[in-house]
Coordinates of N, CA and C in Angstrom, one line a residue:
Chain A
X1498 N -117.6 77.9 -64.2 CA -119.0 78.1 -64.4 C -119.4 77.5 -65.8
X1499 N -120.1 76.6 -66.0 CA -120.9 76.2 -67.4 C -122.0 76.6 -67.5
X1500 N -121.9 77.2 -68.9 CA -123.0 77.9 -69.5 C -124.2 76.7 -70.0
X1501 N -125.4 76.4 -69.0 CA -126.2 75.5 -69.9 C -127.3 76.3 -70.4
X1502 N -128.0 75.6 -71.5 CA -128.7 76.4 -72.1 C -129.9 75.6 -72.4
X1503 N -131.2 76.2 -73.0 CA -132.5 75.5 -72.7 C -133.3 76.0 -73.8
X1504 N -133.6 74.6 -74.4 CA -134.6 75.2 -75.5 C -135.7 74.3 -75.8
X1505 N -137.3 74.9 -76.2 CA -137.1 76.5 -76.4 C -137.8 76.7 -74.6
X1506 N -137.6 78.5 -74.6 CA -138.2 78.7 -73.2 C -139.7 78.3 -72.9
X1507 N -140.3 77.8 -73.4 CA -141.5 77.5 -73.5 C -142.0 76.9 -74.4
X1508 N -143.4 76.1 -74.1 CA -143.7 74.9 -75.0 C -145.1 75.0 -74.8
X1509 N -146.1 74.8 -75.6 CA -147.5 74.6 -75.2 C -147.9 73.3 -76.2
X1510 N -148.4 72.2 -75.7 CA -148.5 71.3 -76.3 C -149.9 70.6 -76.1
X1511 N -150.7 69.8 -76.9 CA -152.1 69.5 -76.4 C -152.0 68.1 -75.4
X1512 N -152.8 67.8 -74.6 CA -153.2 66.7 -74.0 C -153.4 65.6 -74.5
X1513 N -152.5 64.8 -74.5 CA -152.0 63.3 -75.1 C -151.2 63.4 -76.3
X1514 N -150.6 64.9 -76.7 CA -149.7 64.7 -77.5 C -148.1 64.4 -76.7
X1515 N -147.4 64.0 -77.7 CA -146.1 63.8 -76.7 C -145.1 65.0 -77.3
X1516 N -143.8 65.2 -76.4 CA -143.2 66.5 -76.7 C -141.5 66.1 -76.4
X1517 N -140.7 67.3 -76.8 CA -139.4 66.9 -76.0 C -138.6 68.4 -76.2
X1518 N -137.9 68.2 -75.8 CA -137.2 69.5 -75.6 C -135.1 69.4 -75.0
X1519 N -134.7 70.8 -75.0 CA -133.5 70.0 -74.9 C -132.2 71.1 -73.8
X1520 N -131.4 70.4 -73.9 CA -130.5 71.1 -72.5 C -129.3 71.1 -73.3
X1521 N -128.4 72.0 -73.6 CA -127.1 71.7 -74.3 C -126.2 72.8 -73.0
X1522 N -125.2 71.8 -72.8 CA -123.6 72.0 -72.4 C -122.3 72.0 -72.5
X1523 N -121.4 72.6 -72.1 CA -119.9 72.7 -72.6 C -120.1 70.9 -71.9
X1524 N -119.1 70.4 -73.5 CA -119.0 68.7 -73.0 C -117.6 68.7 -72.6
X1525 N -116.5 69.5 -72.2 CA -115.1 69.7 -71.6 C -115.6 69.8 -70.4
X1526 N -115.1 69.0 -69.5 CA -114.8 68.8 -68.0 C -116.4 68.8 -67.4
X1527 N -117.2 67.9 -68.0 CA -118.5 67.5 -68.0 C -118.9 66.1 -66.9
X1528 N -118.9 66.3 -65.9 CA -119.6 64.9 -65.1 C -120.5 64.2 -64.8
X1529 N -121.4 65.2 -64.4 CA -123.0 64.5 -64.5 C -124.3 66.1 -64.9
X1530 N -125.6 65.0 -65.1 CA -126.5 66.2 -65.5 C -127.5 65.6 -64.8
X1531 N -128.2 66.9 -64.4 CA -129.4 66.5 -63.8 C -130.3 67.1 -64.4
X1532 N -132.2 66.6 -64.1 CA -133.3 67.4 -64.5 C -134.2 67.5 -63.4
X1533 N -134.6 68.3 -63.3 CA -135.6 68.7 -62.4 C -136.8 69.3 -62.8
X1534 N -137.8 68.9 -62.3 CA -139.3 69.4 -62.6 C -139.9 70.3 -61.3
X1535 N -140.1 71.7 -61.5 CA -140.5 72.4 -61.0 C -141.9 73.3 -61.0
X1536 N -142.6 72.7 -60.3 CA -144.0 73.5 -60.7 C -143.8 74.8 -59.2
X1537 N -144.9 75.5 -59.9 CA -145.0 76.9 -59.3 C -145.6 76.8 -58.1
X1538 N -144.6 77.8 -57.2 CA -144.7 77.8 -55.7 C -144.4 76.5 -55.2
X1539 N -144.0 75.7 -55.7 CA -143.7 74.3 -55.0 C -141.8 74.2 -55.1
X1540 N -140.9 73.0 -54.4 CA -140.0 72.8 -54.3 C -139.9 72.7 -56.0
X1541 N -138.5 72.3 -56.7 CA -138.3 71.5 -57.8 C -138.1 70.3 -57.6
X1542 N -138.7 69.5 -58.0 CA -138.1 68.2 -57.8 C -137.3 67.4 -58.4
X1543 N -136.6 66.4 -58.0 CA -135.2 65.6 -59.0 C -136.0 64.9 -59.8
X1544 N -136.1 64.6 -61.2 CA -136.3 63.5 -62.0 C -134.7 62.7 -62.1
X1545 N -134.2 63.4 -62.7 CA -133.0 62.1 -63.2 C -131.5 62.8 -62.6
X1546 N -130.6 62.2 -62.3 CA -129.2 62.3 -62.6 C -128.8 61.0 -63.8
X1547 N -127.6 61.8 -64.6 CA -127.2 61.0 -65.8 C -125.7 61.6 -66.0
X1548 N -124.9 60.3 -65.9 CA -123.0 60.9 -66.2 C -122.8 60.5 -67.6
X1549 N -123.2 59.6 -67.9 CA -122.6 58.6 -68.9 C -122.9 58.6 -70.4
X1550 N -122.2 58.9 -71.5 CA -122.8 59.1 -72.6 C -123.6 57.7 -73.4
X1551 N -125.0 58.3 -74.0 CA -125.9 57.2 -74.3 C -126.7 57.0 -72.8
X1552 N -126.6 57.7 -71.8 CA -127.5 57.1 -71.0 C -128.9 57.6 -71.2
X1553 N -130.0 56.6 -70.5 CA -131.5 57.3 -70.9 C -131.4 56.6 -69.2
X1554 N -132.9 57.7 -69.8 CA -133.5 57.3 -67.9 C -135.2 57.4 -68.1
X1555 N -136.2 56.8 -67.4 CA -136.9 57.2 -67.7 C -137.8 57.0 -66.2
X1556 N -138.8 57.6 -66.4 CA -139.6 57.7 -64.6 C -141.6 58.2 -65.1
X1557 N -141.9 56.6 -65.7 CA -143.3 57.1 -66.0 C -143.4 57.4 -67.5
X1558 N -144.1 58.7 -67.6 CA -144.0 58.3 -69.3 C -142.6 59.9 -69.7
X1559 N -142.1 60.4 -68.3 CA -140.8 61.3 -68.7 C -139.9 60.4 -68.8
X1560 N -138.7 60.7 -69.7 CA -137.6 60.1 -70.2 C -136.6 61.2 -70.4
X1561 N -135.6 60.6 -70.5 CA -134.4 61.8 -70.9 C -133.1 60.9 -71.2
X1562 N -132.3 61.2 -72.4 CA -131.1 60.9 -72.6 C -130.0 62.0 -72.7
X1563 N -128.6 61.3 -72.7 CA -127.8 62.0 -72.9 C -126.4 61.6 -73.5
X1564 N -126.0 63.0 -74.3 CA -124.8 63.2 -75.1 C -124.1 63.4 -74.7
X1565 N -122.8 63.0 -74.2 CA -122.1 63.9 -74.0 C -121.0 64.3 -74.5
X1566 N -120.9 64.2 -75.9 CA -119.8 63.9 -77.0 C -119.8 65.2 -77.0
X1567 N -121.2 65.5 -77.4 CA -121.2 66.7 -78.5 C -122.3 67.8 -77.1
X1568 N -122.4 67.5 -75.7 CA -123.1 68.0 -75.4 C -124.8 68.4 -75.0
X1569 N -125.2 67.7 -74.9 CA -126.9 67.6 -75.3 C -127.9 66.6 -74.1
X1570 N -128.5 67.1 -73.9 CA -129.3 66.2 -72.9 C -131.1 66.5 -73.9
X1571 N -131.7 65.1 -74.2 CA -133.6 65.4 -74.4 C -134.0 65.2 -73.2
X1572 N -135.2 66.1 -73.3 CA -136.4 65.2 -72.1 C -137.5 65.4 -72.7
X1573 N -138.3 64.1 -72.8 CA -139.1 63.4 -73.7 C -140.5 63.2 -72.3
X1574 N -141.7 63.7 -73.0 CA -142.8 63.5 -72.5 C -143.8 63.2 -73.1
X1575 N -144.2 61.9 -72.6 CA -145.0 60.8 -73.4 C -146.5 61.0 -73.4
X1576 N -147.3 61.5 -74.3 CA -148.9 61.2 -73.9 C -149.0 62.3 -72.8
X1577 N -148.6 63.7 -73.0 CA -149.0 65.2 -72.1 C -150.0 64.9 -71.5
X1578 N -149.9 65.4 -70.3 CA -151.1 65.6 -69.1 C -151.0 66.4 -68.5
X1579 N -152.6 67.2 -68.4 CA -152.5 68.8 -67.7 C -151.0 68.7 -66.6
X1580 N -151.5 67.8 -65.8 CA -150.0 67.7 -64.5 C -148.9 67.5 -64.7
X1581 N -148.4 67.3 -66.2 CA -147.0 67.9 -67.0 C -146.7 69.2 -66.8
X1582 N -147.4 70.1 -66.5 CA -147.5 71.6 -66.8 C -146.5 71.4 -65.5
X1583 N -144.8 72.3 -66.0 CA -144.3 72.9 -65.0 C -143.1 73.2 -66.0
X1584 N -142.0 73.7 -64.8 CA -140.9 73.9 -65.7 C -140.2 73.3 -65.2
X1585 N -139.4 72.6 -66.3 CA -138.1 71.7 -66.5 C -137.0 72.5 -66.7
X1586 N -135.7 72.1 -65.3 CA -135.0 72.7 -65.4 C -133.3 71.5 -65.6
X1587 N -132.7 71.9 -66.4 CA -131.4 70.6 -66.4 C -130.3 71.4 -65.7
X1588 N -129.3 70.9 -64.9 CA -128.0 71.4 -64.2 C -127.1 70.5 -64.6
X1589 N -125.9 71.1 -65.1 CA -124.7 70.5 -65.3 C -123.7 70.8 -64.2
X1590 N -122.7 69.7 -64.1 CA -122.1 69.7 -63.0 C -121.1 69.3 -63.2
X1591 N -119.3 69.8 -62.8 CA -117.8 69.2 -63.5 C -117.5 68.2 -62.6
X1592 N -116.8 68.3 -61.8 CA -116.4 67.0 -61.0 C -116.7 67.7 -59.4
X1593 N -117.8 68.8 -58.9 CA -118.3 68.9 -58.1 C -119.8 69.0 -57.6
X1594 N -119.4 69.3 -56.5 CA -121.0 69.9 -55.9 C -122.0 71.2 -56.9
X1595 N -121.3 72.1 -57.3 CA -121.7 73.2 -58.4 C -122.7 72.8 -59.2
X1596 N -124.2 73.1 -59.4 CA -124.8 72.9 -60.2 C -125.2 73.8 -60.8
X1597 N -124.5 74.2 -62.5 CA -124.9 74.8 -63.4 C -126.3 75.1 -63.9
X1598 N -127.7 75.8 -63.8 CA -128.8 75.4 -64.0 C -128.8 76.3 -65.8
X1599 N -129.8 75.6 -66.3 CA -130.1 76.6 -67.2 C -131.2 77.4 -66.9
X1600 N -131.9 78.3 -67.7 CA -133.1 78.8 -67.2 C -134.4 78.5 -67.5
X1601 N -134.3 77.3 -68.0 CA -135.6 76.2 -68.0 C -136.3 76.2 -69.2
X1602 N -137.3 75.2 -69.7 CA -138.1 75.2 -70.5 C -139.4 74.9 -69.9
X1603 N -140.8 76.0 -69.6 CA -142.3 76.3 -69.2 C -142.6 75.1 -70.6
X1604 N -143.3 74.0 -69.9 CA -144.3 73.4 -70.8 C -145.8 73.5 -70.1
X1605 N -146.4 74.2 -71.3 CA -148.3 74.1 -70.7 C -148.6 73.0 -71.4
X1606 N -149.5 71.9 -70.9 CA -150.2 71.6 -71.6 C -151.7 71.8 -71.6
X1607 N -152.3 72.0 -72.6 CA -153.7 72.4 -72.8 C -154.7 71.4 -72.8
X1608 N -155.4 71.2 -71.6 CA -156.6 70.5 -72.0 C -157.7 69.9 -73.5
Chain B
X18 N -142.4 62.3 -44.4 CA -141.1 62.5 -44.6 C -141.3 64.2 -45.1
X19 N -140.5 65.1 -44.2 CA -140.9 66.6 -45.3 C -139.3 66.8 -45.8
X20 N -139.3 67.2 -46.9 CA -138.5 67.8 -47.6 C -137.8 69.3 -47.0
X21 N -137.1 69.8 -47.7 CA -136.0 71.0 -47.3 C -137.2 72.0 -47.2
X22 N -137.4 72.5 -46.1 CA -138.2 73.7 -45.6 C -137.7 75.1 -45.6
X23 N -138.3 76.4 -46.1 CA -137.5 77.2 -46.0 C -138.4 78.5 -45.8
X24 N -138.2 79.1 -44.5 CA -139.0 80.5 -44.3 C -138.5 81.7 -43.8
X25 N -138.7 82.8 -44.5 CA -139.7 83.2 -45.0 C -140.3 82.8 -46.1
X26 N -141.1 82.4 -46.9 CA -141.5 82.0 -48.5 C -141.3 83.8 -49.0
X27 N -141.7 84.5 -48.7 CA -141.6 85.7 -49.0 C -141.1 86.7 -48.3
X28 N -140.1 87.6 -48.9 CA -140.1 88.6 -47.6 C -139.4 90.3 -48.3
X29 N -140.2 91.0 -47.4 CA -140.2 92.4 -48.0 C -139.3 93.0 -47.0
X30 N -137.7 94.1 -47.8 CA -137.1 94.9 -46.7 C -137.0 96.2 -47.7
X31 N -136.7 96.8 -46.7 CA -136.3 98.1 -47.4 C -134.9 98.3 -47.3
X32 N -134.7 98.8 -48.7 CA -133.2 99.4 -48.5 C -132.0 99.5 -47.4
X33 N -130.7 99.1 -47.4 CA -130.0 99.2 -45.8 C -130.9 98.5 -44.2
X34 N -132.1 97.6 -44.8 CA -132.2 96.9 -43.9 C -131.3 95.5 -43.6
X35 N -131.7 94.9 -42.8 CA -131.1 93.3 -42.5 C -131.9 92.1 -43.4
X36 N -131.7 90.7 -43.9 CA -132.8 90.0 -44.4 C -131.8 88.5 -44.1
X37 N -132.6 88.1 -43.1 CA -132.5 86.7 -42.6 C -133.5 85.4 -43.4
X38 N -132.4 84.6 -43.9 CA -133.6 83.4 -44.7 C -132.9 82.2 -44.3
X39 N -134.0 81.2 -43.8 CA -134.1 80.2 -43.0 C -134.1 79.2 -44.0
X40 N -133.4 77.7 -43.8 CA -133.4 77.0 -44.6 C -133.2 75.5 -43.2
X41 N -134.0 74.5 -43.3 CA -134.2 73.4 -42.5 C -133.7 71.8 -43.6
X42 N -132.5 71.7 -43.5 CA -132.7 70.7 -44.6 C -133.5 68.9 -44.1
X43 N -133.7 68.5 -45.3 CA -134.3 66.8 -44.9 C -133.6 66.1 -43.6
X44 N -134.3 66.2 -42.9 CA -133.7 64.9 -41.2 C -133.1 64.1 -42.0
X45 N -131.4 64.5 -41.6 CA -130.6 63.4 -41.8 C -129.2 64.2 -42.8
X46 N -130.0 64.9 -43.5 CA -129.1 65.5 -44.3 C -127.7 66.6 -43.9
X47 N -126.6 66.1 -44.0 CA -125.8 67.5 -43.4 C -125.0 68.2 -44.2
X48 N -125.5 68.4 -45.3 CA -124.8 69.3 -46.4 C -125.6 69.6 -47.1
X49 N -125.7 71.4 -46.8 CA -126.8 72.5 -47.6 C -125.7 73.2 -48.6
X50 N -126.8 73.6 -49.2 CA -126.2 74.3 -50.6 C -127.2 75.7 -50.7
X51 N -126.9 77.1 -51.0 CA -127.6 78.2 -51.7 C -127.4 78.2 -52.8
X52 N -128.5 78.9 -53.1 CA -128.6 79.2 -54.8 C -129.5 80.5 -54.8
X53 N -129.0 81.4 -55.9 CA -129.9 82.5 -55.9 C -130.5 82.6 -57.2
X54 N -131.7 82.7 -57.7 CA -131.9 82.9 -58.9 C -132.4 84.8 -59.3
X55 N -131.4 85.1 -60.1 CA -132.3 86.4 -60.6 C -133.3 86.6 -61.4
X56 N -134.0 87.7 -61.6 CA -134.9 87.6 -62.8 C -134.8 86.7 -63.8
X57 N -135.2 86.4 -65.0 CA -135.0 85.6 -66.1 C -134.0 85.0 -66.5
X58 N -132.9 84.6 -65.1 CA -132.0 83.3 -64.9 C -132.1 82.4 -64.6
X59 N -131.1 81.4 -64.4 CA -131.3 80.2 -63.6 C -130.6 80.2 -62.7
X60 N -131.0 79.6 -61.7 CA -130.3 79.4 -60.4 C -128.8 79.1 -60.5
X61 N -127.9 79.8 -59.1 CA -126.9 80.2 -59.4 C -126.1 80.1 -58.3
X62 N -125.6 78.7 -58.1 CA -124.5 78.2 -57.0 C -124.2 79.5 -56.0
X63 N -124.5 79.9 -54.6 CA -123.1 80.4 -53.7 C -122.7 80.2 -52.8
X64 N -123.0 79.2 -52.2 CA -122.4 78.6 -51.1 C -122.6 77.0 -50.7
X65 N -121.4 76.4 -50.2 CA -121.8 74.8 -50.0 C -121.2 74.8 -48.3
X66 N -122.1 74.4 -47.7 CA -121.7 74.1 -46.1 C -122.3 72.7 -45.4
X67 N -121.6 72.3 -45.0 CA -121.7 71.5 -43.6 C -122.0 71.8 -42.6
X68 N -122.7 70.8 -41.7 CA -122.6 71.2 -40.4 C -121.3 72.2 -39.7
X69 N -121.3 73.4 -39.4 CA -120.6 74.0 -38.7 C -119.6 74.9 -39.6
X70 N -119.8 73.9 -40.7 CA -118.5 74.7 -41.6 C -118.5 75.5 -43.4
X71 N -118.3 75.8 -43.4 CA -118.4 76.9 -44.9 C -117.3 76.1 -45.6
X72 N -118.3 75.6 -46.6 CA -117.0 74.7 -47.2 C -116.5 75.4 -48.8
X73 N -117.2 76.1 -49.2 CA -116.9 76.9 -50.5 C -118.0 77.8 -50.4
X74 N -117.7 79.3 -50.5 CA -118.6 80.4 -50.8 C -117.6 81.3 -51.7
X75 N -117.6 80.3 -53.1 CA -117.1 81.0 -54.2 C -117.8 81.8 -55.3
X76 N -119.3 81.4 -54.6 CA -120.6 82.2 -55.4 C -121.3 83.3 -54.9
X77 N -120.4 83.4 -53.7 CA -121.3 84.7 -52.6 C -120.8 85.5 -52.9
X78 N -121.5 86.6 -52.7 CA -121.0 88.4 -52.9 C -119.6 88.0 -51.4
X79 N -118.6 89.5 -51.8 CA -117.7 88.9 -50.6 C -118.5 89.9 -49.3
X80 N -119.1 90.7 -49.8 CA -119.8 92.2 -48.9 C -121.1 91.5 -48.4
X81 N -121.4 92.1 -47.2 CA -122.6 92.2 -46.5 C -123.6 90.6 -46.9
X82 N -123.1 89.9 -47.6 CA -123.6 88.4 -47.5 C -122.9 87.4 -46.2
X83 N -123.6 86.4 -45.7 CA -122.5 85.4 -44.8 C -123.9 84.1 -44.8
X84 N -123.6 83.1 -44.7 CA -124.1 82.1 -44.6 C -123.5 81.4 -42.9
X85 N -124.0 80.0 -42.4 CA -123.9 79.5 -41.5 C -124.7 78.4 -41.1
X86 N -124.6 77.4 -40.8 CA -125.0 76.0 -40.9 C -124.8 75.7 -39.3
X87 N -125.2 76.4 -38.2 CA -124.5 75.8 -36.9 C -124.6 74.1 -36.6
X88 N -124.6 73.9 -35.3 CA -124.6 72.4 -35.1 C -126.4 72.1 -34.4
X89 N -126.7 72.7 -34.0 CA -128.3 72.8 -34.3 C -129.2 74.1 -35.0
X90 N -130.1 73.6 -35.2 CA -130.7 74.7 -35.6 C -130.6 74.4 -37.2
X91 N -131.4 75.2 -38.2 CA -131.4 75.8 -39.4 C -130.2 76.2 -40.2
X92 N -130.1 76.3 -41.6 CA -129.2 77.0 -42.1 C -129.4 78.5 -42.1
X93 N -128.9 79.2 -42.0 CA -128.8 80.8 -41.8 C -128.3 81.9 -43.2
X94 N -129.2 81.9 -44.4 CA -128.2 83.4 -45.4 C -128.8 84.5 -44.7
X95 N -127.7 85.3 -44.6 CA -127.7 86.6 -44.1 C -127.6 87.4 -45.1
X96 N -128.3 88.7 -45.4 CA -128.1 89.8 -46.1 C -127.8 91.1 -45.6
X97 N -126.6 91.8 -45.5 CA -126.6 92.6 -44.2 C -126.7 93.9 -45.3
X98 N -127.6 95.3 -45.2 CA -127.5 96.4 -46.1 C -128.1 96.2 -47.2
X99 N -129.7 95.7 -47.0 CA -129.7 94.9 -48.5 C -129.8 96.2 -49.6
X100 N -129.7 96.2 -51.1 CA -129.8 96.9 -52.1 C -130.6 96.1 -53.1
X101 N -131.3 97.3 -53.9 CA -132.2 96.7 -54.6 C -131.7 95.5 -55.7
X102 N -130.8 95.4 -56.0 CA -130.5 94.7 -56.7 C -130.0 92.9 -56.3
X103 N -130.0 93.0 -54.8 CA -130.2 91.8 -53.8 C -131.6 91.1 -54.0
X104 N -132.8 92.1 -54.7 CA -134.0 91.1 -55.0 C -133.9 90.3 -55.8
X105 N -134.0 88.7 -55.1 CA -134.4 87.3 -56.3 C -135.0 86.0 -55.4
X106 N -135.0 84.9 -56.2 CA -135.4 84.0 -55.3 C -134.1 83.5 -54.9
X107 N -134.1 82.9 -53.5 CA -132.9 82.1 -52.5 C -133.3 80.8 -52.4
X108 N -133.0 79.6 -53.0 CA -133.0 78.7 -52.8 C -132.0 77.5 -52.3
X109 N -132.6 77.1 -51.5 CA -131.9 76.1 -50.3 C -131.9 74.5 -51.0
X110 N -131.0 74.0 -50.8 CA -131.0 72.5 -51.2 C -130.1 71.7 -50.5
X111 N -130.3 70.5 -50.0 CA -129.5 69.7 -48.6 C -129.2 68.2 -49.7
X112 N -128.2 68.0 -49.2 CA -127.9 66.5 -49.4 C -127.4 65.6 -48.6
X113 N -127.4 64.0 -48.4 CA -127.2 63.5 -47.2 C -125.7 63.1 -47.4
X114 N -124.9 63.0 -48.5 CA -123.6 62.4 -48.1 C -123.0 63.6 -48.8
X115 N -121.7 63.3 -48.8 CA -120.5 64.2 -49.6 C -120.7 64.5 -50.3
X116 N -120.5 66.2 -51.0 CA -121.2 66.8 -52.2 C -120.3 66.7 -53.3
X117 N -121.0 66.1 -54.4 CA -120.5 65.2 -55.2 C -121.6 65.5 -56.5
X118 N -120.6 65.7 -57.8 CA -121.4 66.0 -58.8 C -122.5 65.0 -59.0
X119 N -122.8 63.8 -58.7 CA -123.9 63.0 -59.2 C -124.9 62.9 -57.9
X120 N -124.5 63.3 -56.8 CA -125.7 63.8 -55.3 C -127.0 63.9 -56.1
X121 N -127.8 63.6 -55.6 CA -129.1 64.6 -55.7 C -128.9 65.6 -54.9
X122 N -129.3 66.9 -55.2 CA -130.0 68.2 -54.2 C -130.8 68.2 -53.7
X123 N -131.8 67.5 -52.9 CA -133.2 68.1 -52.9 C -133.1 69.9 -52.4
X124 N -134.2 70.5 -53.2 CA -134.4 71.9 -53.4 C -135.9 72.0 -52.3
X125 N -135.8 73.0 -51.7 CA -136.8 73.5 -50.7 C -137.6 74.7 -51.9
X126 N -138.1 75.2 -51.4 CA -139.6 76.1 -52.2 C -139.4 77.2 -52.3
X127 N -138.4 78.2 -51.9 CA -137.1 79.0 -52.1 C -137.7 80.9 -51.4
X128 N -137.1 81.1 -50.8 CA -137.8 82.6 -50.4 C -137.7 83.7 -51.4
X129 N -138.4 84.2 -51.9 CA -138.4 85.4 -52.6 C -138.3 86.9 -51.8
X130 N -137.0 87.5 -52.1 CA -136.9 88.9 -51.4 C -137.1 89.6 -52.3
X131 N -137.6 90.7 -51.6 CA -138.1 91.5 -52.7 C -137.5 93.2 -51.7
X132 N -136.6 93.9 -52.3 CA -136.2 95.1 -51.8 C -136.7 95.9 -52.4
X133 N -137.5 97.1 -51.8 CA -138.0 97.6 -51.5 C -137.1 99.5 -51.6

């Protein structure tokens, strides 16, 4: 089981400011990471899978890179929009199906 | 195209009841995954199955839980005797090839039990 972790649990940020936040994991026996965006009452949905250290990914104005030296995944949101509002959740995974989640970071953004 | 379906969205039992949660993954997909989340956690691997088969339920309680994936039909978590402490969300997630750390999940909208 890998302990991921998520910070901070919450974020309130204004409309067209940009933001980021971050996912840290045991980087021993580390294979890929995923993020997902989850708004309320709805499925979560996949943004990224990422194995490889130095990888970025990006989908629109969300982005996300990753460490895996030291552990560390950002996810970077460009120019906030109310429809950012959800929670971001990262899952780390060893060389299986197992997805470690952390317990997410809530970003509001404020009109 | 619909994504992983899953009902009840909600569902209330009492104590030493039964609690059946329905999980339909994406047409085409034949490898579901549960996950349970408790209060102020994150979701929390217990079972990976196949069509027909239980391929790891190293996350499931060994008591009064069972999962089941037949060759038609829905995925099946079973709660047999639920106890309050069985209340969280259940979330279902299917993928279409071999489960594999870099898969995508897609995640369904997850049933919330709530024991009573």
């Amino acid at each position: 089981i890998l302990n991921v972790e998520q910070s901070p649990q919450s974020l309130h940020v204004q409309e067209g400011d940009s933001t980021n936040f971050t996912c840290s994991f045991p980087s021993s026996n580390f294979y890929a990471l995923h993020w997902y965006r989850w708004e309320t009452a709805k499925s979560p949905e996949a943004l990224f899978v990422m194995t490889l250290n130095g990888d970025e990914k990006k989908k629109g104005r969300i982005s996300a890179t990753l460490n895996t030296k030291e552990g560390y995944s950002y996810l970077y949101i460009k120019g906030s929009q109310p429809e950012d509002s959800a929670t971001y959740l990262c899952a780390s995974s060893s060389n299986d199906y197992k997805l470690s989640f952390g317990a997410g970071t809530t970003v509001t953004v404020r009109a | 195209n619909a994504g992983v379906m899953q009902n009840p969205r909600h569902l209330v039992r009492r104590r030493g009841q039964e609690a059946r949660l329905r999980c339909s993954p994406v047409k085409g997909h034949s490898h579901v995954y549960w996950y349970r989340q408790l209060p102020e956690e994150g979701l929390k691997f217990m079972v990976y199955l196949q069509k027909e088969n239980i391929i790891d339920e190293s996350g499931m309680p060994k008591e009064r839980f069972s999962a089941e994936f037949p060759k038609e039909g829905p995925s099946i978590l079973r709660i047999q005797q639920v106890v309050r402490g069985d209340s969280a969300a259940y979330f279902c997630a299917s993928s279409p090839i071999s489960g594999g750390a870099t898969d995508t999940q897609y995640f369904g909208p997850g049933t919330r039990l709530t024991v009573l």
